[in-house]
């Protein structure tokens, strides 16, 4: 597994990564799971990472970038219809 952006979150990220890979390969791909059993671990990792980014002042930079790119994101994240996909591929 890859390390976390914040070294202090490596342990909780590793737990989440292991859980997710096991759930994904053993349950999701086989169609035997309808929920993400690893969500509590993901939430713990997200909380740890958010705290670390905040302590380093990186959260403010991320928010600025997100604000600056809202219109760009809206344009590129909108759903594509089957017809649009066909036209673009032709």
PDB file of C-alpha atoms in Angstrom, residues 7-89:
ATOM      1  CA  UNK A   7       2.721  10.119   8.089  1.00  0.00           C
ATOM      2  CA  UNK A   8       0.692  10.233  11.302  1.00  0.00           C
ATOM      3  CA  UNK A   9      -2.231   8.738   9.358  1.00  0.00           C
ATOM      4  CA  UNK A  10      -0.315   5.799   7.860  1.00  0.00           C
ATOM      5  CA  UNK A  11      -1.668   3.216  10.301  1.00  0.00           C
ATOM      6  CA  UNK A  12      -5.327   4.129   9.861  1.00  0.00           C
ATOM      7  CA  UNK A  13      -4.862   4.383   6.061  1.00  0.00           C
ATOM      8  CA  UNK A  14      -3.314   0.916   5.962  1.00  0.00           C
ATOM      9  CA  UNK A  15      -6.278  -0.510   7.888  1.00  0.00           C
ATOM     10  CA  UNK A  16      -8.694   1.118   5.468  1.00  0.00           C
ATOM     11  CA  UNK A  17      -6.727   0.019   2.384  1.00  0.00           C
ATOM     12  CA  UNK A  18      -6.620  -3.597   3.568  1.00  0.00           C
ATOM     13  CA  UNK A  19     -10.310  -3.596   4.405  1.00  0.00           C
ATOM     14  CA  UNK A  20     -11.275  -2.025   1.089  1.00  0.00           C
ATOM     15  CA  UNK A  21      -9.180  -4.376  -1.035  1.00  0.00           C
ATOM     16  CA  UNK A  22     -10.603  -7.407   0.754  1.00  0.00           C
ATOM     17  CA  UNK A  23     -14.202  -6.127   0.525  1.00  0.00           C
ATOM     18  CA  UNK A  24     -13.820  -5.129  -3.118  1.00  0.00           C
ATOM     19  CA  UNK A  25     -12.277  -8.387  -4.312  1.00  0.00           C
ATOM     20  CA  UNK A  26     -14.169 -10.838  -2.113  1.00  0.00           C
ATOM     21  CA  UNK A  27     -17.615  -9.263  -1.949  1.00  0.00           C
ATOM     22  CA  UNK A  28     -18.265  -6.343  -4.285  1.00  0.00           C
ATOM     23  CA  UNK A  29     -16.915  -7.953  -7.462  1.00  0.00           C
ATOM     24  CA  UNK A  30     -18.843 -11.131  -6.695  1.00  0.00           C
ATOM     25  CA  UNK A  31     -22.053  -9.223  -6.096  1.00  0.00           C
ATOM     26  CA  UNK A  32     -22.440 -10.383  -2.505  1.00  0.00           C
ATOM     27  CA  UNK A  33     -22.269  -6.979  -0.827  1.00  0.00           C
ATOM     28  CA  UNK A  34     -24.536  -3.993  -1.122  1.00  0.00           C
ATOM     29  CA  UNK A  35     -22.793  -1.712   1.362  1.00  0.00           C
ATOM     30  CA  UNK A  36     -19.268  -0.555   2.052  1.00  0.00           C
ATOM     31  CA  UNK A  37     -18.224  -2.310   5.242  1.00  0.00           C
ATOM     32  CA  UNK A  38     -15.057  -0.208   5.372  1.00  0.00           C
ATOM     33  CA  UNK A  39     -16.780   3.172   5.651  1.00  0.00           C
ATOM     34  CA  UNK A  40     -15.997   3.574   9.376  1.00  0.00           C
ATOM     35  CA  UNK A  41     -12.290   3.078   8.610  1.00  0.00           C
ATOM     36  CA  UNK A  42     -12.475   5.492   5.689  1.00  0.00           C
ATOM     37  CA  UNK A  43     -14.152   8.066   7.927  1.00  0.00           C
ATOM     38  CA  UNK A  44     -11.374   7.672  10.520  1.00  0.00           C
ATOM     39  CA  UNK A  45      -8.717   8.123   7.823  1.00  0.00           C
ATOM     40  CA  UNK A  46     -10.495  11.149   6.366  1.00  0.00           C
ATOM     41  CA  UNK A  47     -10.729  12.708   9.842  1.00  0.00           C
ATOM     42  CA  UNK A  48      -7.012  12.113  10.487  1.00  0.00           C
ATOM     43  CA  UNK A  49      -6.022  13.474   7.091  1.00  0.00           C
ATOM     44  CA  UNK A  50      -8.264  16.532   7.384  1.00  0.00           C
ATOM     45  CA  UNK A  51      -6.732  17.351  10.758  1.00  0.00           C
ATOM     46  CA  UNK A  52      -3.192  16.986   9.390  1.00  0.00           C
ATOM     47  CA  UNK A  53      -3.944  19.127   6.330  1.00  0.00           C
ATOM     48  CA  UNK A  54      -5.540  21.765   8.520  1.00  0.00           C
ATOM     49  CA  UNK A  55      -2.556  21.872  10.879  1.00  0.00           C
ATOM     50  CA  UNK A  56      -0.289  22.447   7.872  1.00  0.00           C
ATOM     51  CA  UNK A  57      -2.538  25.101   6.317  1.00  0.00           C
ATOM     52  CA  UNK A  58      -3.057  22.976   3.226  1.00  0.00           C
ATOM     53  CA  UNK A  59      -6.838  22.828   3.698  1.00  0.00           C
ATOM     54  CA  UNK A  60      -7.106  26.557   2.922  1.00  0.00           C
ATOM     55  CA  UNK A  61      -5.174  26.112  -0.320  1.00  0.00           C
ATOM     56  CA  UNK A  62      -7.391  23.186  -1.329  1.00  0.00           C
ATOM     57  CA  UNK A  63     -10.532  25.205  -0.665  1.00  0.00           C
ATOM     58  CA  UNK A  64      -9.183  28.102  -2.757  1.00  0.00           C
ATOM     59  CA  UNK A  65      -8.401  25.792  -5.659  1.00  0.00           C
ATOM     60  CA  UNK A  66     -11.830  24.175  -5.415  1.00  0.00           C
ATOM     61  CA  UNK A  67     -13.496  27.601  -5.472  1.00  0.00           C
ATOM     62  CA  UNK A  68     -11.389  28.740  -8.437  1.00  0.00           C
ATOM     63  CA  UNK A  69     -12.350  25.627 -10.423  1.00  0.00           C
ATOM     64  CA  UNK A  70     -16.058  25.335  -9.603  1.00  0.00           C
ATOM     65  CA  UNK A  71     -17.192  26.274 -13.116  1.00  0.00           C
ATOM     66  CA  UNK A  72     -14.602  24.017 -14.722  1.00  0.00           C
ATOM     67  CA  UNK A  73     -15.664  21.113 -12.506  1.00  0.00           C
ATOM     68  CA  UNK A  74     -19.345  21.733 -13.281  1.00  0.00           C
ATOM     69  CA  UNK A  75     -18.623  21.572 -17.008  1.00  0.00           C
ATOM     70  CA  UNK A  76     -16.502  18.418 -16.912  1.00  0.00           C
ATOM     71  CA  UNK A  77     -18.439  16.544 -14.244  1.00  0.00           C
ATOM     72  CA  UNK A  78     -21.903  16.742 -15.795  1.00  0.00           C
ATOM     73  CA  UNK A  79     -23.454  13.469 -16.956  1.00  0.00           C
ATOM     74  CA  UNK A  80     -22.897  12.468 -20.559  1.00  0.00           C
ATOM     75  CA  UNK A  81     -25.784  10.940 -22.455  1.00  0.00           C
ATOM     76  CA  UNK A  82     -25.331   7.895 -24.661  1.00  0.00           C
ATOM     77  CA  UNK A  83     -26.041  10.045 -27.721  1.00  0.00           C
ATOM     78  CA  UNK A  84     -23.356  12.563 -26.706  1.00  0.00           C
ATOM     79  CA  UNK A  85     -20.840   9.748 -26.246  1.00  0.00           C
ATOM     80  CA  UNK A  86     -21.651   8.308 -29.665  1.00  0.00           C
ATOM     81  CA  UNK A  87     -21.311  11.684 -31.347  1.00  0.00           C
ATOM     82  CA  UNK A  88     -17.959  12.392 -29.687  1.00  0.00           C
ATOM     83  CA  UNK A  89     -16.581   8.989 -30.676  1.00  0.00           C
TER      84      UNK A  89
END
